[in-house]
């Protein structure tokens, strides 16, 4: 009997071609907007053109008069159903349709349902709203000024624009360490507001069936089970009569986690009309009203010893939260996992304070390709690390080498309580330096400088916490952040697997089957994977924060092992030996003393339905709920070489080298795809992608002409390398990876440009490093800070 | 509202429809003809998710009125597969992992097809330029470029198929 070849059956480590591609390349995907139900009506949302105003009146009569218009819904009507406001995933409230005031440009004011989308748009245009404009608050400084107008006057007891305050660490110990420091490096910076902007916008089709009382909603949600729970609570519908289906999703990146008013309105309209109601958001609606990301102001310091050791860190972060605190953050961590900053460095003590401010901007602060605000944290970390090395006159690679946690220090407890459990940080750094030819480059750079060319190299190293999370610490709205899998093996040994996660391009249909294959020896092609339908999938917290492989993926392993345990009993029965005498190798049980006597997993499956021993219940299916003991801690080292044109401030990327250690890779092809995708977003953030506002609160970036995403033309090529340090607590040793490059990447690009400017005295240019900002820095020798001003 | 009769050849088949003159070609394809492979990702002619071929040229169907296509020939992603055989461009995207969420993919493939029909041996740079009207948020483009070059290699008459 030859052993089953794991790669041959598409198991762990196989770069198996993706199963989901078969429908996507044929144009047969099933995205929300592709779904058409009989009798379906179309809804369009009317949005506020101003950022802050009292609503004086809304006249809908002309809209009602348009033939084909079925319903015009206002906040007042929603209020009659107790639905003008809804709770958010962060214990705040958010207006579904504005009744008193509008608090950001693009806020939902009314919606129109009609026979077709064009007529629904006509209806919105016919609505007349009278606004009394109020001063707009467009940044935390304005918001936190003592005389600032109150944005959230709807909230009882709210007397200022503070959304939250948060603090962690040892202040006294940190102050003592700073007092002993040989040198203190300080850096202030702004991580600009951005938008995850998947190409597919949000949308939903709500179908309330008055005959059965059942509500089915097809929608663009990364977390359908959370939505079901939220709908049950908000709309006061019984949870067993709610079915949420997330069909194919055209990218999420965190944008499709929150509950948006559009979804709620489509549900309410369907209930009122007793018909299916479809809402398809347009791009400007998506960009101006749905979960933005970042917009965080840092001011921090590192205490340094002459020999390069970091003695302590401290920083404060002010966050522009927009008008409602509506992103999903674990309830204990108001500002996400920002305290994971500096986790890869051996720093004994630190102190962090943070404050969120309400402003007249769209609500958000979503985890855009990021595990709850770690992107901002890691960016600040790697920028101030570069600044500290410069202050000490030390090579930035050497400075990192001195301070990175050593391999023999694991498990390592960070000053903020995280436990990093594994990694080979120096090895990753050295591999990256080697790959890019660091020493040679430093010489080339000097020579080029003599000829008037400005080359620069940027490094970024980081570990980040992925896979929230263990249930002691992580919950959203009180629901713990576990995940789940259910596996049914059919009589012929084929299987169906369902999980509580929801792929938006990560390829779960392909990789989950590979995990089953690895655990059971069933060929991956024999396992079909389904997700996203709350009527059939086990309860799970969905896909974001790079948590699917660490949590749902682990559940897939664990349920497979339960199946294997039962199959062992069946094997013993078939082989007529006791269970203790049965050995397992991939895909087959055999008798220990007679290895040639064996049965395949497929034979066991058949026996589960046709030849089970007395006392063993029939069938071969099970489920597993997985509560991870810890987060997973991948490590990454990114290196970027740029050339800056001093005449124009334009910079070109010459090389990008990425070393990722995300533990065991299930499907290397898919992992690499995640990394190149993330690096592109990192490049975008550093180079062009940002959203800003004018003084009136008008969003500049409401479309793809103002909100720039890189195309194939600008995007550089990427050179990828790997190191594998298995995760010690994950069943197959995997760690999260989807976000690493987007999290750690931006600092490498920015550090590279600043390195090219190292002789100018410029310490910081805030992102994006637009040519005019770089040029200004070169010509003035001064830092360029803050959100880019609006050009008029 | 006033309606007009148009006849458009879609994927080789003449389709006669009656529609409002304001209806966009993208909406006609998706809603009127049920060809939902053509996607809509923006409202400023920026993303290219809606790209189709009109008389062989790549066109953003969100920015063309359906009545303008009257009497013309339109090809969509649904027309790529012949007798259940994948087109090399489709194969290339799967082989080289040129897609993740798949939303940009139909438009990308149609732009790639337009390129390969006029330039069967493009360089990497030419591929990148030809696709610069199509946005992808997931892949970082590297594998999309490889996918198109894979298809080009397979399509070459003397070709021995794609090379990795
Ligand atoms: S839908 Fe974006 S260009 Fe047509
Ligand atoms: S594959 Fe998702 S946008 Fe391109």
CSV table of N, CA and C in Angstrom, one decimal, chain B residues 28-164:
chain,number,residue,atom,x,y,z
B,28,UNK,N,-28.4,47.5,-19.2
B,28,UNK,CA,-29.2,46.6,-20.2
B,28,UNK,C,-28.6,45.2,-20.1
B,29,UNK,N,-27.3,45.1,-20.1
B,29,UNK,CA,-26.7,43.8,-20.1
B,29,UNK,C,-27.1,43.0,-18.8
B,30,UNK,N,-27.0,43.7,-17.7
B,30,UNK,CA,-27.2,43.1,-16.4
B,30,UNK,C,-28.7,42.8,-16.1
B,31,UNK,N,-29.4,43.9,-16.2
B,31,UNK,CA,-30.9,43.8,-15.8
B,31,UNK,C,-31.7,43.2,-17.0
B,32,UNK,N,-31.5,43.8,-18.2
B,32,UNK,CA,-32.4,43.5,-19.3
B,32,UNK,C,-32.1,42.1,-19.9
B,33,UNK,N,-30.8,41.8,-20.0
B,33,UNK,CA,-30.4,40.6,-20.6
B,33,UNK,C,-29.9,39.5,-19.7
B,34,UNK,N,-29.9,39.8,-18.4
B,34,UNK,CA,-29.5,38.8,-17.4
B,34,UNK,C,-28.0,38.4,-17.4
B,35,UNK,N,-27.2,39.2,-18.1
B,35,UNK,CA,-25.8,38.9,-18.2
B,35,UNK,C,-25.0,39.6,-17.0
B,36,UNK,N,-25.1,39.0,-15.9
B,36,UNK,CA,-24.6,39.7,-14.7
B,36,UNK,C,-23.1,39.5,-14.5
B,37,UNK,N,-22.4,38.9,-15.4
B,37,UNK,CA,-21.0,38.8,-15.3
B,37,UNK,C,-20.3,40.2,-15.5
B,38,UNK,N,-20.9,41.1,-16.2
B,38,UNK,CA,-20.4,42.4,-16.3
B,38,UNK,C,-20.8,43.2,-15.1
B,39,UNK,N,-19.8,43.7,-14.3
B,39,UNK,CA,-20.1,44.3,-13.0
B,39,UNK,C,-20.0,45.8,-13.1
B,40,UNK,N,-20.5,46.4,-12.0
B,40,UNK,CA,-20.5,47.8,-11.9
B,40,UNK,C,-19.8,48.2,-10.6
B,41,UNK,N,-18.7,48.9,-10.7
B,41,UNK,CA,-18.0,49.2,-9.4
B,41,UNK,C,-17.8,50.7,-9.1
B,42,UNK,N,-18.3,51.6,-10.0
B,42,UNK,CA,-18.1,53.0,-9.7
B,42,UNK,C,-19.1,53.8,-10.5
B,43,UNK,N,-19.0,55.2,-10.3
B,43,UNK,CA,-19.9,56.0,-11.1
B,43,UNK,C,-19.1,57.1,-11.9
B,44,UNK,N,-17.8,56.8,-12.0
B,44,UNK,CA,-17.0,57.9,-12.7
B,44,UNK,C,-16.1,57.3,-13.8
B,45,UNK,N,-16.6,56.2,-14.4
B,45,UNK,CA,-15.8,55.6,-15.5
B,45,UNK,C,-14.3,55.3,-15.1
B,46,UNK,N,-14.2,54.9,-13.8
B,46,UNK,CA,-12.8,54.7,-13.3
B,46,UNK,C,-12.4,53.3,-13.1
B,47,UNK,N,-13.3,52.4,-12.8
B,47,UNK,CA,-12.8,51.1,-12.3
B,47,UNK,C,-12.7,50.0,-13.4
B,48,UNK,N,-13.5,50.1,-14.4
B,48,UNK,CA,-13.4,49.1,-15.5
B,48,UNK,C,-14.0,47.8,-15.2
B,49,UNK,N,-14.7,47.6,-14.1
B,49,UNK,CA,-15.4,46.4,-13.8
B,49,UNK,C,-16.4,46.0,-14.9
B,50,UNK,N,-16.9,47.1,-15.6
B,50,UNK,CA,-18.0,46.9,-16.5
B,50,UNK,C,-17.5,46.8,-18.0
B,51,UNK,N,-16.2,46.5,-18.1
B,51,UNK,CA,-15.6,46.5,-19.5
B,51,UNK,C,-16.1,45.4,-20.4
B,52,UNK,N,-16.6,45.8,-21.5
B,52,UNK,CA,-17.0,44.8,-22.5
B,52,UNK,C,-16.3,45.2,-23.9
B,53,UNK,N,-16.5,44.3,-24.9
B,53,UNK,CA,-15.9,44.7,-26.2
B,53,UNK,C,-17.1,45.1,-27.1
B,54,UNK,N,-17.0,46.3,-27.6
B,54,UNK,CA,-17.9,46.8,-28.6
B,54,UNK,C,-17.2,46.8,-30.0
B,55,UNK,N,-17.6,46.0,-30.9
B,55,UNK,CA,-16.9,45.9,-32.2
B,55,UNK,C,-15.4,45.7,-32.0
B,56,UNK,N,-15.1,44.9,-31.0
B,56,UNK,CA,-13.7,44.5,-30.7
B,56,UNK,C,-12.9,45.4,-29.8
B,57,UNK,N,-13.4,46.6,-29.5
B,57,UNK,CA,-12.7,47.5,-28.6
B,57,UNK,C,-13.2,47.4,-27.2
B,58,UNK,N,-12.3,47.6,-26.3
B,58,UNK,CA,-12.7,47.6,-24.9
B,58,UNK,C,-13.4,48.9,-24.6
B,59,UNK,N,-14.6,48.7,-24.0
B,59,UNK,CA,-15.4,49.9,-23.7
B,59,UNK,C,-16.0,49.7,-22.3
B,60,UNK,N,-16.0,50.8,-21.6
B,60,UNK,CA,-16.7,50.8,-20.2
B,60,UNK,C,-18.2,50.9,-20.4
B,61,UNK,N,-18.9,49.9,-20.2
B,61,UNK,CA,-20.3,49.8,-20.6
B,61,UNK,C,-21.2,50.7,-19.6
B,62,UNK,N,-20.6,51.2,-18.5
B,62,UNK,CA,-21.3,52.1,-17.6
B,62,UNK,C,-21.4,53.5,-18.2
B,63,UNK,N,-20.6,53.7,-19.2
B,63,UNK,CA,-20.5,55.1,-19.8
B,63,UNK,C,-20.9,55.1,-21.2
B,64,UNK,N,-21.7,54.2,-21.6
B,64,UNK,CA,-22.3,54.1,-22.9
B,64,UNK,C,-23.8,53.9,-22.8
B,65,UNK,N,-24.6,54.6,-23.5
B,65,UNK,CA,-26.0,54.4,-23.5
B,65,UNK,C,-26.3,53.1,-24.3
B,66,UNK,N,-27.2,52.4,-23.9
B,66,UNK,CA,-27.5,51.1,-24.6
B,66,UNK,C,-28.0,51.5,-26.1
B,67,UNK,N,-28.6,52.6,-26.3
B,67,UNK,CA,-29.1,53.0,-27.6
B,67,UNK,C,-27.9,53.2,-28.5
B,68,UNK,N,-26.7,53.6,-27.9
B,68,UNK,CA,-25.6,53.8,-28.8
B,68,UNK,C,-25.0,52.5,-29.3
B,69,UNK,N,-25.4,51.4,-28.7
B,69,UNK,CA,-24.9,50.1,-29.2
B,69,UNK,C,-25.8,49.5,-30.2
B,70,UNK,N,-26.8,50.3,-30.6
B,70,UNK,CA,-27.8,49.8,-31.6
B,70,UNK,C,-27.0,49.4,-32.9
B,71,UNK,N,-27.2,48.2,-33.3
B,71,UNK,CA,-26.6,47.8,-34.6
B,71,UNK,C,-25.1,47.4,-34.4
B,72,UNK,N,-24.6,47.4,-33.2
B,72,UNK,CA,-23.2,47.0,-33.0
B,72,UNK,C,-23.1,45.6,-32.3
B,73,UNK,N,-21.8,45.2,-32.3
B,73,UNK,CA,-21.6,43.9,-31.7
B,73,UNK,C,-20.9,44.0,-30.4
B,74,UNK,N,-21.5,43.4,-29.4
B,74,UNK,CA,-21.0,43.4,-28.0
B,74,UNK,C,-20.6,42.1,-27.5
B,75,UNK,N,-19.4,42.0,-26.9
B,75,UNK,CA,-19.0,40.7,-26.3
B,75,UNK,C,-18.8,40.9,-24.8
B,76,UNK,N,-19.3,40.0,-24.1
B,76,UNK,CA,-19.1,40.1,-22.6
B,76,UNK,C,-18.4,38.8,-22.1
B,77,UNK,N,-18.1,38.8,-20.8
B,77,UNK,CA,-17.4,37.7,-20.3
B,77,UNK,C,-18.1,36.4,-20.5
B,78,UNK,N,-19.4,36.4,-20.6
B,78,UNK,CA,-20.2,35.2,-20.8
B,78,UNK,C,-19.9,34.6,-22.1
B,79,UNK,N,-19.4,35.4,-23.1
B,79,UNK,CA,-19.1,34.9,-24.4
B,79,UNK,C,-17.7,34.3,-24.6
B,80,UNK,N,-16.9,34.4,-23.5
B,80,UNK,CA,-15.5,33.9,-23.6
B,80,UNK,C,-15.5,32.4,-23.8
B,81,UNK,N,-16.3,31.7,-23.0
B,81,UNK,CA,-16.3,30.2,-23.1
B,81,UNK,C,-17.0,29.7,-24.3
B,82,UNK,N,-16.3,28.9,-25.1
B,82,UNK,CA,-16.9,28.3,-26.3
B,82,UNK,C,-17.1,26.8,-26.1
B,83,UNK,N,-18.3,26.3,-26.3
B,83,UNK,CA,-18.6,24.9,-26.1
B,83,UNK,C,-18.0,24.4,-24.9
B,84,UNK,N,-18.2,25.1,-23.8
B,84,UNK,CA,-17.7,24.8,-22.5
B,84,UNK,C,-16.1,24.7,-22.4
B,85,UNK,N,-15.4,25.1,-23.4
B,85,UNK,CA,-14.0,25.2,-23.4
B,85,UNK,C,-13.6,26.6,-22.9
B,86,UNK,N,-12.7,26.7,-21.9
B,86,UNK,CA,-12.3,28.0,-21.4
B,86,UNK,C,-11.4,28.7,-22.4
B,87,UNK,N,-11.5,30.0,-22.5
B,87,UNK,CA,-10.6,30.8,-23.3
B,87,UNK,C,-9.3,30.8,-22.6
B,88,UNK,N,-8.2,30.9,-23.3
B,88,UNK,CA,-6.9,30.9,-22.7
B,88,UNK,C,-6.7,32.1,-21.7
B,89,UNK,N,-7.4,33.2,-21.9
B,89,UNK,CA,-7.4,34.3,-20.9
B,89,UNK,C,-8.0,33.8,-19.6
B,90,UNK,N,-9.1,33.1,-19.7
B,90,UNK,CA,-9.7,32.6,-18.5
B,90,UNK,C,-8.8,31.6,-17.8
B,91,UNK,N,-8.2,30.7,-18.6
B,91,UNK,CA,-7.3,29.7,-18.0
B,91,UNK,C,-6.1,30.4,-17.3
B,92,UNK,N,-5.6,31.4,-18.0
B,92,UNK,CA,-4.5,32.1,-17.4
B,92,UNK,C,-4.8,32.7,-16.1
B,93,UNK,N,-6.0,33.3,-16.0
B,93,UNK,CA,-6.3,33.9,-14.7
B,93,UNK,C,-6.4,32.9,-13.6
B,94,UNK,N,-6.9,31.7,-13.9
B,94,UNK,CA,-7.0,30.6,-12.9
B,94,UNK,C,-5.6,30.1,-12.6
B,95,UNK,N,-4.8,29.8,-13.6
B,95,UNK,CA,-3.5,29.2,-13.5
B,95,UNK,C,-2.5,30.1,-12.6
B,96,UNK,N,-2.6,31.4,-12.9
B,96,UNK,CA,-1.6,32.3,-12.3
B,96,UNK,C,-2.2,33.0,-11.1
B,97,UNK,N,-3.4,32.6,-10.6
B,97,UNK,CA,-4.0,33.2,-9.4
B,97,UNK,C,-4.2,34.7,-9.7
B,98,UNK,N,-4.8,35.0,-10.8
B,98,UNK,CA,-5.0,36.4,-11.2
B,98,UNK,C,-6.3,37.0,-10.6
B,99,UNK,N,-6.9,36.3,-9.7
B,99,UNK,CA,-8.1,36.9,-9.1
B,99,UNK,C,-8.3,36.4,-7.7
B,100,UNK,N,-8.9,37.3,-6.9
B,100,UNK,CA,-9.2,36.9,-5.5
B,100,UNK,C,-10.8,37.0,-5.3
B,101,UNK,N,-11.3,38.2,-5.1
B,101,UNK,CA,-12.7,38.3,-5.0
B,101,UNK,C,-13.5,38.1,-6.3
B,102,UNK,N,-12.8,38.3,-7.4
B,102,UNK,CA,-13.4,38.0,-8.7
B,102,UNK,C,-14.2,39.1,-9.2
B,103,UNK,N,-14.4,40.2,-8.5
B,103,UNK,CA,-15.3,41.3,-9.0
B,103,UNK,C,-14.7,42.1,-10.2
B,104,UNK,N,-13.4,42.3,-10.1
B,104,UNK,CA,-12.8,43.0,-11.3
B,104,UNK,C,-12.5,42.1,-12.5
B,105,UNK,N,-12.6,40.8,-12.2
B,105,UNK,CA,-12.1,39.8,-13.2
B,105,UNK,C,-12.7,39.9,-14.6
B,106,UNK,N,-14.0,39.9,-14.7
B,106,UNK,CA,-14.6,39.9,-16.0
B,106,UNK,C,-14.1,41.1,-16.8
B,107,UNK,N,-14.1,42.3,-16.2
B,107,UNK,CA,-13.6,43.5,-16.9
B,107,UNK,C,-12.1,43.4,-17.2
B,108,UNK,N,-11.3,42.9,-16.3
B,108,UNK,CA,-9.9,42.7,-16.6
B,108,UNK,C,-9.7,41.7,-17.8
B,109,UNK,N,-10.5,40.7,-17.8
B,109,UNK,CA,-10.3,39.7,-18.9
B,109,UNK,C,-10.7,40.3,-20.2
B,110,UNK,N,-11.7,41.1,-20.2
B,110,UNK,CA,-12.2,41.7,-21.5
B,110,UNK,C,-11.1,42.7,-22.0
B,111,UNK,N,-10.5,43.5,-21.0
B,111,UNK,CA,-9.5,44.4,-21.5
B,111,UNK,C,-8.3,43.6,-22.0
B,112,UNK,N,-8.0,42.5,-21.3
B,112,UNK,CA,-6.8,41.7,-21.7
B,112,UNK,C,-7.1,41.1,-23.1
B,113,UNK,N,-8.3,40.7,-23.3
B,113,UNK,CA,-8.6,40.1,-24.6
B,113,UNK,C,-8.5,41.2,-25.7
B,114,UNK,N,-9.0,42.4,-25.5
B,114,UNK,CA,-8.8,43.4,-26.5
B,114,UNK,C,-7.3,43.7,-26.8
B,115,UNK,N,-6.5,43.6,-25.7
B,115,UNK,CA,-5.1,43.8,-25.9
B,115,UNK,C,-4.5,42.7,-26.8
B,116,UNK,N,-4.8,41.4,-26.4
B,116,UNK,CA,-4.2,40.3,-27.1
B,116,UNK,C,-4.7,40.2,-28.6
B,117,UNK,N,-5.9,40.7,-28.8
B,117,UNK,CA,-6.4,40.6,-30.2
B,117,UNK,C,-5.7,41.6,-31.1
B,118,UNK,N,-5.2,42.7,-30.5
B,118,UNK,CA,-4.4,43.7,-31.4
B,118,UNK,C,-2.9,43.5,-31.2
B,119,UNK,N,-2.5,42.9,-30.1
B,119,UNK,CA,-1.1,42.7,-29.9
B,119,UNK,C,-0.8,41.4,-29.2
B,120,UNK,N,-0.6,40.4,-30.1
B,120,UNK,CA,-0.5,39.0,-29.5
B,120,UNK,C,0.7,38.7,-28.7
B,121,UNK,N,1.7,39.6,-28.8
B,121,UNK,CA,2.9,39.3,-28.0
B,121,UNK,C,3.3,40.5,-27.2
B,122,UNK,N,2.5,40.9,-26.2
B,122,UNK,CA,2.8,42.1,-25.5
B,122,UNK,C,3.9,41.9,-24.5
B,123,UNK,N,4.6,43.0,-24.2
B,123,UNK,CA,5.6,42.9,-23.1
B,123,UNK,C,4.8,43.1,-21.8
B,124,UNK,N,5.5,42.9,-20.6
B,124,UNK,CA,4.9,43.2,-19.3
B,124,UNK,C,4.4,44.6,-19.3
B,125,UNK,N,5.3,45.5,-19.8
B,125,UNK,CA,4.9,46.9,-19.7
B,125,UNK,C,3.6,47.2,-20.5
B,126,UNK,N,3.5,46.6,-21.7
B,126,UNK,CA,2.4,46.8,-22.5
B,126,UNK,C,1.1,46.3,-21.8
B,127,UNK,N,1.3,45.1,-21.1
B,127,UNK,CA,0.1,44.6,-20.4
B,127,UNK,C,-0.3,45.5,-19.3
B,128,UNK,N,0.7,46.0,-18.6
B,128,UNK,CA,0.3,46.9,-17.5
B,128,UNK,C,-0.4,48.2,-18.0
B,129,UNK,N,0.1,48.7,-19.1
B,129,UNK,CA,-0.5,49.9,-19.7
B,129,UNK,C,-2.0,49.6,-20.2
B,130,UNK,N,-2.1,48.4,-20.8
B,130,UNK,CA,-3.4,48.1,-21.4
B,130,UNK,C,-4.5,47.9,-20.3
B,131,UNK,N,-4.0,47.5,-19.1
B,131,UNK,CA,-4.9,47.2,-18.0
B,131,UNK,C,-5.1,48.4,-17.1
B,132,UNK,N,-4.5,49.5,-17.4
B,132,UNK,CA,-4.5,50.6,-16.4
B,132,UNK,C,-5.8,51.3,-16.3
B,133,UNK,N,-6.8,50.9,-17.1
B,133,UNK,CA,-8.1,51.4,-16.9
B,133,UNK,C,-9.0,50.5,-16.1
B,134,UNK,N,-8.4,49.5,-15.5
B,134,UNK,CA,-9.1,48.5,-14.7
B,134,UNK,C,-8.5,48.5,-13.3
B,135,UNK,N,-9.3,48.7,-12.3
B,135,UNK,CA,-8.8,48.7,-10.9
B,135,UNK,C,-9.1,47.3,-10.3
B,136,UNK,N,-8.1,46.8,-9.6
B,136,UNK,CA,-8.2,45.6,-8.8
B,136,UNK,C,-7.8,46.0,-7.4
B,137,UNK,N,-8.6,45.7,-6.4
B,137,UNK,CA,-8.3,46.0,-5.0
B,137,UNK,C,-7.6,44.8,-4.3
B,138,UNK,N,-7.7,43.7,-4.9
B,138,UNK,CA,-7.3,42.5,-4.1
B,138,UNK,C,-5.9,42.0,-4.5
B,139,UNK,N,-5.5,41.9,-5.7
B,139,UNK,CA,-4.4,41.1,-6.1
B,139,UNK,C,-3.0,41.8,-6.2
B,140,UNK,N,-3.0,43.1,-6.3
B,140,UNK,CA,-1.8,43.8,-6.5
B,140,UNK,C,-1.2,43.7,-7.9
B,141,UNK,N,-2.1,43.2,-8.8
B,141,UNK,CA,-1.8,43.2,-10.3
B,141,UNK,C,-0.7,42.2,-10.7
B,142,UNK,N,0.2,41.9,-9.9
B,142,UNK,CA,1.4,41.1,-10.3
B,142,UNK,C,0.9,39.8,-11.0
B,143,UNK,N,0.0,39.1,-10.4
B,143,UNK,CA,-0.5,37.8,-11.0
B,143,UNK,C,-1.4,38.1,-12.1
B,144,UNK,N,-2.1,39.2,-12.2
B,144,UNK,CA,-2.9,39.5,-13.3
B,144,UNK,C,-2.1,39.7,-14.6
B,145,UNK,N,-0.9,40.4,-14.4
B,145,UNK,CA,0.0,40.5,-15.5
B,145,UNK,C,0.5,39.2,-16.0
B,146,UNK,N,0.9,38.3,-15.0
B,146,UNK,CA,1.3,37.0,-15.4
B,146,UNK,C,0.3,36.2,-16.1
B,147,UNK,N,-1.0,36.4,-15.7
B,147,UNK,CA,-2.1,35.7,-16.3
B,147,UNK,C,-2.2,36.0,-17.8
B,148,UNK,N,-2.1,37.3,-18.0
B,148,UNK,CA,-2.3,37.8,-19.4
B,148,UNK,C,-1.1,37.3,-20.3
B,149,UNK,N,0.1,37.3,-19.7
B,149,UNK,CA,1.3,36.8,-20.4
B,149,UNK,C,1.1,35.3,-20.7
B,150,UNK,N,0.6,34.6,-19.7
B,150,UNK,CA,0.3,33.1,-19.8
B,150,UNK,C,-0.6,32.9,-21.0
B,151,UNK,N,-1.7,33.7,-21.1
B,151,UNK,CA,-2.7,33.6,-22.1
B,151,UNK,C,-2.0,33.9,-23.5
B,152,UNK,N,-1.2,34.9,-23.5
B,152,UNK,CA,-0.5,35.3,-24.8
B,152,UNK,C,0.3,34.1,-25.3
B,153,UNK,N,1.0,33.5,-24.3
B,153,UNK,CA,1.9,32.4,-24.7
B,153,UNK,C,1.0,31.2,-25.3
B,154,UNK,N,-0.1,31.0,-24.6
B,154,UNK,CA,-0.9,29.9,-25.1
B,154,UNK,C,-1.6,30.1,-26.4
B,155,UNK,N,-1.9,31.4,-26.7
B,155,UNK,CA,-2.6,31.8,-27.9
B,155,UNK,C,-1.7,31.8,-29.1
B,156,UNK,N,-0.4,31.9,-28.9
B,156,UNK,CA,0.5,32.0,-30.0
B,156,UNK,C,0.4,30.8,-30.9
B,157,UNK,N,0.3,31.0,-32.2
B,157,UNK,CA,0.0,29.9,-33.1
B,157,UNK,C,0.9,28.7,-33.0
B,158,UNK,N,2.2,29.0,-33.0
B,158,UNK,CA,3.2,27.9,-32.9
B,158,UNK,C,3.3,27.5,-31.4
B,159,UNK,N,2.6,28.1,-30.6
B,159,UNK,CA,2.8,28.0,-29.1
B,159,UNK,C,2.7,26.6,-28.6
B,160,UNK,N,3.4,26.3,-27.6
B,160,UNK,CA,3.4,25.0,-27.0
B,160,UNK,C,2.6,25.1,-25.7
B,161,UNK,N,1.8,26.1,-25.5
B,161,UNK,CA,1.0,26.3,-24.3
B,161,UNK,C,1.7,27.2,-23.4
B,162,UNK,N,1.0,27.5,-22.3
B,162,UNK,CA,1.5,28.4,-21.3
B,162,UNK,C,2.8,27.9,-20.6
B,163,UNK,N,3.6,28.8,-20.2
B,163,UNK,CA,4.7,28.5,-19.4
B,163,UNK,C,4.7,29.2,-18.1
B,164,UNK,N,5.1,28.5,-17.1
B,164,UNK,CA,5.1,29.1,-15.7
B,164,UNK,C,6.5,29.8,-15.5
